[in-house]
PDB file of C-alpha atoms in Angstrom:
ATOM      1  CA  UNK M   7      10.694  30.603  10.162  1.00 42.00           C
ATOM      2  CA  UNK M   8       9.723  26.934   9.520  1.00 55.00           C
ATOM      3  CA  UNK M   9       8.062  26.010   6.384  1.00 71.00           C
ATOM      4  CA  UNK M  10       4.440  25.156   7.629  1.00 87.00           C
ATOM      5  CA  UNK M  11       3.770  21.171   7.651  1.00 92.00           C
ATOM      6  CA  UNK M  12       1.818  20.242   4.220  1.00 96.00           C
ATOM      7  CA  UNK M  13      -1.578  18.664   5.027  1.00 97.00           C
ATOM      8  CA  UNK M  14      -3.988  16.138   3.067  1.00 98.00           C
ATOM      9  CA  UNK M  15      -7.303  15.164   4.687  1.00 97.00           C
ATOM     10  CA  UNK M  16      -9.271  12.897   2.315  1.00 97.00           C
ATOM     11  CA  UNK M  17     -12.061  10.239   2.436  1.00 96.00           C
ATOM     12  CA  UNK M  18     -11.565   6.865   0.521  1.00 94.00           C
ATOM     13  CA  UNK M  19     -14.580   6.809  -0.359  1.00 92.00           C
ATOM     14  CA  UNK M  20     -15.003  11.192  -0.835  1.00 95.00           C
ATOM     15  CA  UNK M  21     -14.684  13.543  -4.099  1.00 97.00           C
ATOM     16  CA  UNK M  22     -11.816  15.483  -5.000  1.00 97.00           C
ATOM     17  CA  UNK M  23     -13.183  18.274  -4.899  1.00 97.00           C
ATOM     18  CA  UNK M  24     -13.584  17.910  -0.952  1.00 97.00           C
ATOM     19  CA  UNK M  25     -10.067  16.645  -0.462  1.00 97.00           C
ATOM     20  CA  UNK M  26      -8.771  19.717  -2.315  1.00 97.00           C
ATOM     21  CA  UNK M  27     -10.614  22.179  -0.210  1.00 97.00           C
ATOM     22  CA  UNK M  28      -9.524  20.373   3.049  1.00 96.00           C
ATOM     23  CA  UNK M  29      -5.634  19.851   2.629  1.00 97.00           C
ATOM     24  CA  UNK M  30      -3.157  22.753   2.497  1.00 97.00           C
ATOM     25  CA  UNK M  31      -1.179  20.135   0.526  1.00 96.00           C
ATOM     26  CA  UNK M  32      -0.565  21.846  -3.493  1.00 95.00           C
ATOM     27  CA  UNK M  33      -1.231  19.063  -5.686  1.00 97.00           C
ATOM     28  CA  UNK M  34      -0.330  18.948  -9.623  1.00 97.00           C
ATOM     29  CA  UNK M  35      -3.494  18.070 -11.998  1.00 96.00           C
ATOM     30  CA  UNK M  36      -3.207  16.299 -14.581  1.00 96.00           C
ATOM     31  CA  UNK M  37      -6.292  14.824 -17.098  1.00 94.00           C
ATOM     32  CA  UNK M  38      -6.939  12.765 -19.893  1.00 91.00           C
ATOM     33  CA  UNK M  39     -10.302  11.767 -21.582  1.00 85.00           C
ATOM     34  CA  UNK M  40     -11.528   9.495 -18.637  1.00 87.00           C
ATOM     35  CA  UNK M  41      -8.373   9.883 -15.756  1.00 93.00           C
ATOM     36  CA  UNK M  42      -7.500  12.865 -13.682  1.00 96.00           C
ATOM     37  CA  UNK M  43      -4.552  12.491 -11.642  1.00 97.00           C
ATOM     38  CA  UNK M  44      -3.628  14.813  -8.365  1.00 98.00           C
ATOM     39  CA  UNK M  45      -0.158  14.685  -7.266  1.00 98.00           C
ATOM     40  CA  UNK M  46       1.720  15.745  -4.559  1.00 97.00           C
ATOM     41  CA  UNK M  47       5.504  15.116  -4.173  1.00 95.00           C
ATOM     42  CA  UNK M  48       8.420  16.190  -2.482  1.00 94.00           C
ATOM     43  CA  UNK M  49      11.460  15.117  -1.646  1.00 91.00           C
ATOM     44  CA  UNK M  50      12.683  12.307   0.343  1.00 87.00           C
ATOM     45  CA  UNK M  51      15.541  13.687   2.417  1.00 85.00           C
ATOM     46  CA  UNK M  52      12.904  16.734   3.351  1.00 87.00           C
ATOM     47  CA  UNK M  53      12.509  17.099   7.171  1.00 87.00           C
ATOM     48  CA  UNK M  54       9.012  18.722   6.226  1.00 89.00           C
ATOM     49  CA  UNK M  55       7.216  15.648   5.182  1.00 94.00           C
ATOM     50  CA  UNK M  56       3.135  15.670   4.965  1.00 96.00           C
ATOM     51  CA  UNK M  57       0.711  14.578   7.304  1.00 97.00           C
ATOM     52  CA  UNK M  58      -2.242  12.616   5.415  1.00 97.00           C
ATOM     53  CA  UNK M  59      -5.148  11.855   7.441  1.00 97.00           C
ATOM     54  CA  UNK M  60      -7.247   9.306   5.309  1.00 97.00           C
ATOM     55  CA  UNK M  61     -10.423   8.257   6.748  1.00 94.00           C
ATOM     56  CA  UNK M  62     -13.634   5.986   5.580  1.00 86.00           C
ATOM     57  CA  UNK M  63     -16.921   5.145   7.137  1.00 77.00           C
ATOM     58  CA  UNK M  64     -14.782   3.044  10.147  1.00 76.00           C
ATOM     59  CA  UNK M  65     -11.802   3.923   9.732  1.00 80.00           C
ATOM     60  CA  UNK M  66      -8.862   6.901  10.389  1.00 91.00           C
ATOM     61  CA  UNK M  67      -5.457   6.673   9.063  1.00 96.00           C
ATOM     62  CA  UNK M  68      -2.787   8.881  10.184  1.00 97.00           C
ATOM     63  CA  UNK M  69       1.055   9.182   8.760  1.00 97.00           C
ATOM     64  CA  UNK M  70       3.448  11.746   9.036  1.00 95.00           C
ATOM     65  CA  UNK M  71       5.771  11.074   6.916  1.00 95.00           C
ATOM     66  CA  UNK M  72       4.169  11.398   3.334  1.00 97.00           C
ATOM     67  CA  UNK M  73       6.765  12.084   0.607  1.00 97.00           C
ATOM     68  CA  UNK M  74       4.120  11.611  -2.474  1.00 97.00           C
ATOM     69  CA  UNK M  75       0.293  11.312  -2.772  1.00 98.00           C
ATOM     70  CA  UNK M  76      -1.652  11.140  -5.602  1.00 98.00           C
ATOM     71  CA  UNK M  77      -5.383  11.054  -5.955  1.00 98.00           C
ATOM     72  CA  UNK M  78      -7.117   9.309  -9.103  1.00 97.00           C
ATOM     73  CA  UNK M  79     -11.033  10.144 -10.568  1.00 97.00           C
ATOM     74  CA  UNK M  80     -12.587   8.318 -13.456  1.00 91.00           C
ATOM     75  CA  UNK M  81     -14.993  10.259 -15.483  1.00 88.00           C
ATOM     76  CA  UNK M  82     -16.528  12.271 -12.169  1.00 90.00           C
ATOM     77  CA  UNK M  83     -15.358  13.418  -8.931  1.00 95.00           C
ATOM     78  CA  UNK M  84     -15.126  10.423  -6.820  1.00 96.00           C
ATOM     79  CA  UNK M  85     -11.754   9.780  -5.757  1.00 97.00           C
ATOM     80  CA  UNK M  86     -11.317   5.768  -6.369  1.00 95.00           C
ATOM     81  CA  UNK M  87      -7.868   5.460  -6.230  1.00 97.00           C
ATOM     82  CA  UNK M  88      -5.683   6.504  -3.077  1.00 98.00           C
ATOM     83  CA  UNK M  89      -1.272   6.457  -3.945  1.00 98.00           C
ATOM     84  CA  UNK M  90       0.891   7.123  -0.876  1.00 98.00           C
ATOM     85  CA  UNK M  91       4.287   7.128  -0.629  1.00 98.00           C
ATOM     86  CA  UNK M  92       5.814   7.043   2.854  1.00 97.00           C
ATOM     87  CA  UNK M  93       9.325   8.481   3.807  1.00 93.00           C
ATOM     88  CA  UNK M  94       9.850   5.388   6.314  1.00 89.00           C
ATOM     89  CA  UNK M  95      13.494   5.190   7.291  1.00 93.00           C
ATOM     90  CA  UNK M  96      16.386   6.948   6.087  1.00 92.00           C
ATOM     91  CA  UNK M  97      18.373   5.563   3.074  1.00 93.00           C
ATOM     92  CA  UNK M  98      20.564   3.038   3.404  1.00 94.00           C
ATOM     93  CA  UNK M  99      18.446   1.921   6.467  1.00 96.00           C
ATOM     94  CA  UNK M 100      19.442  -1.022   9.102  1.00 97.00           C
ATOM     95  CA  UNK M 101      17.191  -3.649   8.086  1.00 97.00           C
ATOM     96  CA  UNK M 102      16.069  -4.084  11.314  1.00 97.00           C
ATOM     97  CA  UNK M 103      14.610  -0.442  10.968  1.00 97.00           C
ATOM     98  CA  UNK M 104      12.764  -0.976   8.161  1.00 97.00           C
ATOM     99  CA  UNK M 105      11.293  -3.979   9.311  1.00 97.00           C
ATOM    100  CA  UNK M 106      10.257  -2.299  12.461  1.00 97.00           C
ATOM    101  CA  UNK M 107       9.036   0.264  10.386  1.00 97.00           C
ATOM    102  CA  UNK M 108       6.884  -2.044   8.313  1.00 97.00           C
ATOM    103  CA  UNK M 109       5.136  -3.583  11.735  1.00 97.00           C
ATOM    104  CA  UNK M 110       4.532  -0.712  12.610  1.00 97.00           C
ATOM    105  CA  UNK M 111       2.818   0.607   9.722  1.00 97.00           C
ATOM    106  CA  UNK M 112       0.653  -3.005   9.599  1.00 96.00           C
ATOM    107  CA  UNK M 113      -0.080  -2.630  13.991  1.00 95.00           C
ATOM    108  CA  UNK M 114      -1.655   0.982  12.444  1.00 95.00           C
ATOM    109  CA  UNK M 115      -3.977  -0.446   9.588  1.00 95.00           C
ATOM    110  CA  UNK M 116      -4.508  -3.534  12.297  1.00 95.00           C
ATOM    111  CA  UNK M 117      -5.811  -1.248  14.885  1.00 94.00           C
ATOM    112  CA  UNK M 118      -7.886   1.059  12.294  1.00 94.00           C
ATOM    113  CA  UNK M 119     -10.119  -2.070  11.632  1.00 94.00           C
ATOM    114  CA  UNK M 120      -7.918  -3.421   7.973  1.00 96.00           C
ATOM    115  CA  UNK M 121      -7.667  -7.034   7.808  1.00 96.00           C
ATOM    116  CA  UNK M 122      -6.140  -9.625   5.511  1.00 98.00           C
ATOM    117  CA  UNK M 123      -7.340 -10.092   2.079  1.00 97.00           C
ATOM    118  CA  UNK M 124      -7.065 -13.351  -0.203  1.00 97.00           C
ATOM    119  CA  UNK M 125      -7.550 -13.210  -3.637  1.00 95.00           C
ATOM    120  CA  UNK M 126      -9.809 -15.449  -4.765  1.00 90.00           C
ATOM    121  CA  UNK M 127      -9.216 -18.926  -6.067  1.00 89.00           C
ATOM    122  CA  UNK M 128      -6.091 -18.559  -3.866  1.00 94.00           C
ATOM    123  CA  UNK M 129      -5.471 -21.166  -0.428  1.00 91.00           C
ATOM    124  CA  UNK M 130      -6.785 -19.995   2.335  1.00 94.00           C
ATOM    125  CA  UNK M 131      -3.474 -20.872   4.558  1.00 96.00           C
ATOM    126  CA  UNK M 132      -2.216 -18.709   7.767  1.00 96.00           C
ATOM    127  CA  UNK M 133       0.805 -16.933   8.233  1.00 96.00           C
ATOM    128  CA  UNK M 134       1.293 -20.139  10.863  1.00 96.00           C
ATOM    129  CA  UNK M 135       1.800 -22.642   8.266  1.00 96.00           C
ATOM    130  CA  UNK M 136       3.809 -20.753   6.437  1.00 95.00           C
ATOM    131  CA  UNK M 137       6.862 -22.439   7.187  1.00 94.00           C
ATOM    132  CA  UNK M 138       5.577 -25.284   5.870  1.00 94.00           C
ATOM    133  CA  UNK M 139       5.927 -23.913   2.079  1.00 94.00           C
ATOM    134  CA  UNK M 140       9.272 -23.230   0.991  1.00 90.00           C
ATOM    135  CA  UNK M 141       8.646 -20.715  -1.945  1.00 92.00           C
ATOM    136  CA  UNK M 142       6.996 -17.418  -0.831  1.00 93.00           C
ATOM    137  CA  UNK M 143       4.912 -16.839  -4.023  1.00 93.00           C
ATOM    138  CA  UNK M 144       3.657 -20.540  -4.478  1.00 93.00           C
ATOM    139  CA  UNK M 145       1.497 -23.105  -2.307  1.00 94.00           C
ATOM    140  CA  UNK M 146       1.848 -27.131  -3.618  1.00 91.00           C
ATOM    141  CA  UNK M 147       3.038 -25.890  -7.096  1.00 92.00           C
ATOM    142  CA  UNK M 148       0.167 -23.120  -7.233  1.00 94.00           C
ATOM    143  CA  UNK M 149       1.263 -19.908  -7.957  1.00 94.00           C
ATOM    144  CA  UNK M 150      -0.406 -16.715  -5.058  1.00 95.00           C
ATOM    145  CA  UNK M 151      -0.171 -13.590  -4.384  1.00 95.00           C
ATOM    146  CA  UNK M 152      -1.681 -13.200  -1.221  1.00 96.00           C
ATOM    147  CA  UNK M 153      -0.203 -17.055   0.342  1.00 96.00           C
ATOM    148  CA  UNK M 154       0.274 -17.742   4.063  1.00 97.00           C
ATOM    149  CA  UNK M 155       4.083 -15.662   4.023  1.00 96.00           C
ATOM    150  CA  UNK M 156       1.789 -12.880   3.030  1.00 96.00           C
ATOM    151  CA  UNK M 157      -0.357 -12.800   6.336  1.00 97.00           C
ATOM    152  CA  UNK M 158      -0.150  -9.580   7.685  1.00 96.00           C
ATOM    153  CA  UNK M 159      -0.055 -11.437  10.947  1.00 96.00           C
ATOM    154  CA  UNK M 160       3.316 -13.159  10.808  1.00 96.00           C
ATOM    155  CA  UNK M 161       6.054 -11.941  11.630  1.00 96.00           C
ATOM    156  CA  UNK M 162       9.408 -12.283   9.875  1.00 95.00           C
ATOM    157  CA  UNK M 163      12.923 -12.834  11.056  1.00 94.00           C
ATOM    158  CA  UNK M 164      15.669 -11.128   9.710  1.00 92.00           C
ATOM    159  CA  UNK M 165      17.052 -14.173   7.686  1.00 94.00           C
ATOM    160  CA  UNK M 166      13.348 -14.847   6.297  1.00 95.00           C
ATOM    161  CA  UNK M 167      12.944 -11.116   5.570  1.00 96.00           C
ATOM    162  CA  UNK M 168      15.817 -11.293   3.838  1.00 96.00           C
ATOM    163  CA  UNK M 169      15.489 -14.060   1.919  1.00 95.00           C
ATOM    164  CA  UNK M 170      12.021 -12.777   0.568  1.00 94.00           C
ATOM    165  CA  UNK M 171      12.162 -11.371  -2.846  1.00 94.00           C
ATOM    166  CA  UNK M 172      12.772  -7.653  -2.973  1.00 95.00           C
ATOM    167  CA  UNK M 173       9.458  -6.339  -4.217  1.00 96.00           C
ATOM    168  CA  UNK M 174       6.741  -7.313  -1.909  1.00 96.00           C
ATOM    169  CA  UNK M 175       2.902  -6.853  -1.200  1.00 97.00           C
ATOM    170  CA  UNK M 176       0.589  -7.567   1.362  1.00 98.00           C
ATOM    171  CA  UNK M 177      -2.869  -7.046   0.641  1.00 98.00           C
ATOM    172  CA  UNK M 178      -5.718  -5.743   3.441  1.00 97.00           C
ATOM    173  CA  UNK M 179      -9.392  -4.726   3.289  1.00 96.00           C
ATOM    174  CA  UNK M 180     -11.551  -2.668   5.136  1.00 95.00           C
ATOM    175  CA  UNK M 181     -15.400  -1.552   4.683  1.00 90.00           C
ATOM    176  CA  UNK M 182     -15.677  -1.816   0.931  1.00 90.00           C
ATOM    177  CA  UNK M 183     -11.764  -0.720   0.681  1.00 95.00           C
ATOM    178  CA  UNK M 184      -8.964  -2.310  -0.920  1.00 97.00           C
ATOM    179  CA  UNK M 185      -5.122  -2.333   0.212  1.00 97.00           C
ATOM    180  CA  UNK M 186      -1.867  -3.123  -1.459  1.00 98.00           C
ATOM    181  CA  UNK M 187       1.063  -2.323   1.131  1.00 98.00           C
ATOM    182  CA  UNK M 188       4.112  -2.459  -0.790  1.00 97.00           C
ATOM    183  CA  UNK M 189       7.482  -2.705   0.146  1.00 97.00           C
ATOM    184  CA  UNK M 190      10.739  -2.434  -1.981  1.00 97.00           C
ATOM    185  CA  UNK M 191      13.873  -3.104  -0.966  1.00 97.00           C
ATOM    186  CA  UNK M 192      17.418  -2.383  -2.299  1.00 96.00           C
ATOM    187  CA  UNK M 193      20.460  -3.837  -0.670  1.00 96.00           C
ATOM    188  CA  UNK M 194      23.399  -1.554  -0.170  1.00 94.00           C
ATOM    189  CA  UNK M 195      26.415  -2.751  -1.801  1.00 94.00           C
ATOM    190  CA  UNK M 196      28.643  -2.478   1.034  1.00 94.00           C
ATOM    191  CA  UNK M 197      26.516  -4.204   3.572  1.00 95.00           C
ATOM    192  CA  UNK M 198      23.562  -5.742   2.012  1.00 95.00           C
ATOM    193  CA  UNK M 199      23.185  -8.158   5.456  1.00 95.00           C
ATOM    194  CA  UNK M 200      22.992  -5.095   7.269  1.00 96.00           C
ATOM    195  CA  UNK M 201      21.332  -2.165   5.232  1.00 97.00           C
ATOM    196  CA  UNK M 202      19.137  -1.108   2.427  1.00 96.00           C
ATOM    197  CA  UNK M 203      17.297   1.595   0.686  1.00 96.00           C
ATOM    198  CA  UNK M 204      13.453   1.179   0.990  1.00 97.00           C
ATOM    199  CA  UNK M 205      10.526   2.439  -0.262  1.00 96.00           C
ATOM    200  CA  UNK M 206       7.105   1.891   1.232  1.00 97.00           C
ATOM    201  CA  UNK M 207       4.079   2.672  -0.608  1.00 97.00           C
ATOM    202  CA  UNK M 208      -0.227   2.643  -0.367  1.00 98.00           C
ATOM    203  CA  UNK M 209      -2.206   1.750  -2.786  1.00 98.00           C
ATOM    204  CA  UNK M 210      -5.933   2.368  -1.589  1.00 97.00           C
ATOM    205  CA  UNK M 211      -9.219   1.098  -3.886  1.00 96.00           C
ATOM    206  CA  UNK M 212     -12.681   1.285  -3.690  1.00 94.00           C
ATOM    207  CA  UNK M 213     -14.297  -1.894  -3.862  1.00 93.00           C
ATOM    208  CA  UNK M 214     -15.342  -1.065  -7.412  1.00 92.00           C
ATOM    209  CA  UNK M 215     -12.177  -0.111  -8.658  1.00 93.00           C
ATOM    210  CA  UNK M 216     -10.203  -3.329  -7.024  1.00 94.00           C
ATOM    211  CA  UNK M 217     -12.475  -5.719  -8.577  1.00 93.00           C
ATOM    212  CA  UNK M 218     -12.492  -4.038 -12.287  1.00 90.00           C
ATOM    213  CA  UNK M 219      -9.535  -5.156 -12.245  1.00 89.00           C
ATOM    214  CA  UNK M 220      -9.798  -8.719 -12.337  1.00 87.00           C
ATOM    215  CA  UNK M 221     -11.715  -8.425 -15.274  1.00 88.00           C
ATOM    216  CA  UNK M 222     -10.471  -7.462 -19.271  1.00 88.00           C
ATOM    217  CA  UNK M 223     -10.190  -3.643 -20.066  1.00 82.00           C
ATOM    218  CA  UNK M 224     -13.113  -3.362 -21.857  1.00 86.00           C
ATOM    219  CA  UNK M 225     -15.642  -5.290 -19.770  1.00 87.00           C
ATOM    220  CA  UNK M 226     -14.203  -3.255 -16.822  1.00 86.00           C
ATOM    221  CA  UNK M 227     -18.445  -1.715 -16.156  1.00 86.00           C
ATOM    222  CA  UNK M 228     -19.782  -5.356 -16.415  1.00 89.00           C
ATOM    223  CA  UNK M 229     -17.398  -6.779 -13.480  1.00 88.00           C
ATOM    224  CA  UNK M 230     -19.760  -7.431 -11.150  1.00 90.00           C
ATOM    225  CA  UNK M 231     -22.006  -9.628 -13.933  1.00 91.00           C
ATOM    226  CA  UNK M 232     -18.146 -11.016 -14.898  1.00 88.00           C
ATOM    227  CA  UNK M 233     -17.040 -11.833 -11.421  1.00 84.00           C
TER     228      UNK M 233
END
């Protein structure tokens, strides 16, 4: 017989103790004074990957092809930080596959209502004018994070896909949620023009959460006073 499909269902913005009830998913607990951490692995050549259905207030998000979740509380039940891992393509992927992959993974948040998100103090620039910049993490000698090569709504060539460096993030937000879609790429040896190793990964937020982190550790419960 098959091994049944494993199963998370969880809100972004729901308690742990409701995502544990609703998911046939066995996650790993693990706590410390302030942090509990749920995890749920397995591995990535498994042809039984999860199905994680992650929804807020206006938003669903389905993929089938979770290979690692983990769930993070601070001092209470509310889940406020979201980790998936997403099998993606095969190792040693075409490039083109992965970068299909990757618009189609962006056309999903797209379509569930995400949009970009610019950090603040950073130039407000499309993915349009991005040619006109020729480093992908600056903008007129400025340092960013989130610049116009990190639109979700351009597209990239192979050459310019190539050429960016190979840790990437785009960052999206959605109804008091936070994004970080992160890519990682590692060229194969053989054929590192044609194929690579990839690993794409979700990093979901509440608001709260996000924005503590623009502030110092220990004013972390004063960030909206700070920001």
């Amino acid at each position: 017989m098959n091994e049944e499909k494993p199963v998370i269902r969880s809100d972004l913005n729901g308690t742990i103790e409701n995502m544990l009830s609703s998911s046939t998913a066995s996650f790993d607990k693990d706590c410390n004074s302030s942090l509990c951490f749920y995890d749920f692995d397995i591995p990535a050549e498994s042809t039984n990957k999860a199905t994680a259905f992650l929804t807020s207030s206006e938003s669903s998000l389905v993929f089938n092809d979770v290979i690692s979740a983990v769930f993070i509380t601070h001092n209470g039940s509310m889940i406020t930080d979201t980790n998936i891992i997403l099998g993606g393509v095969t190792e040693n992927a075409k490039h083109t596959e992965a970068a299909i992959y990757f618009y189609e993974t962006l056309d999903k948040m797209k379509s569930a209502g995400w949009q970009r998100y610019i950090f603040p103090g950073e130039a407000r620039i499309s993915g349009a004018e991005a040619k006109r910049f020729d480093r992908f993490d600056e903008v007129l000698g400025v340092p960013t994070v989130t610049g116009p090569w990190k639109d979700p709504a351009l597209k990239l060539d192979q050459t310019d896909w190539l050429a960016m460096p190979t840790i990437n993030s785009w960052y999206l937000y959605n109804n008091g949620n936070y994004l970080q879609l992160r890519v990682q790429r590692k060229n194969s040896l053989q054929a590192p023009q044609d194929r690579g190793t990839y690993l794409f990964s979700l990093n979901f937020q509440t608001e709260a959460e996000f924005y503590k982190s623009f502030v110092e550790s220990d004013d972390r419960e004063r960030w909206t006073t700070l920001l």
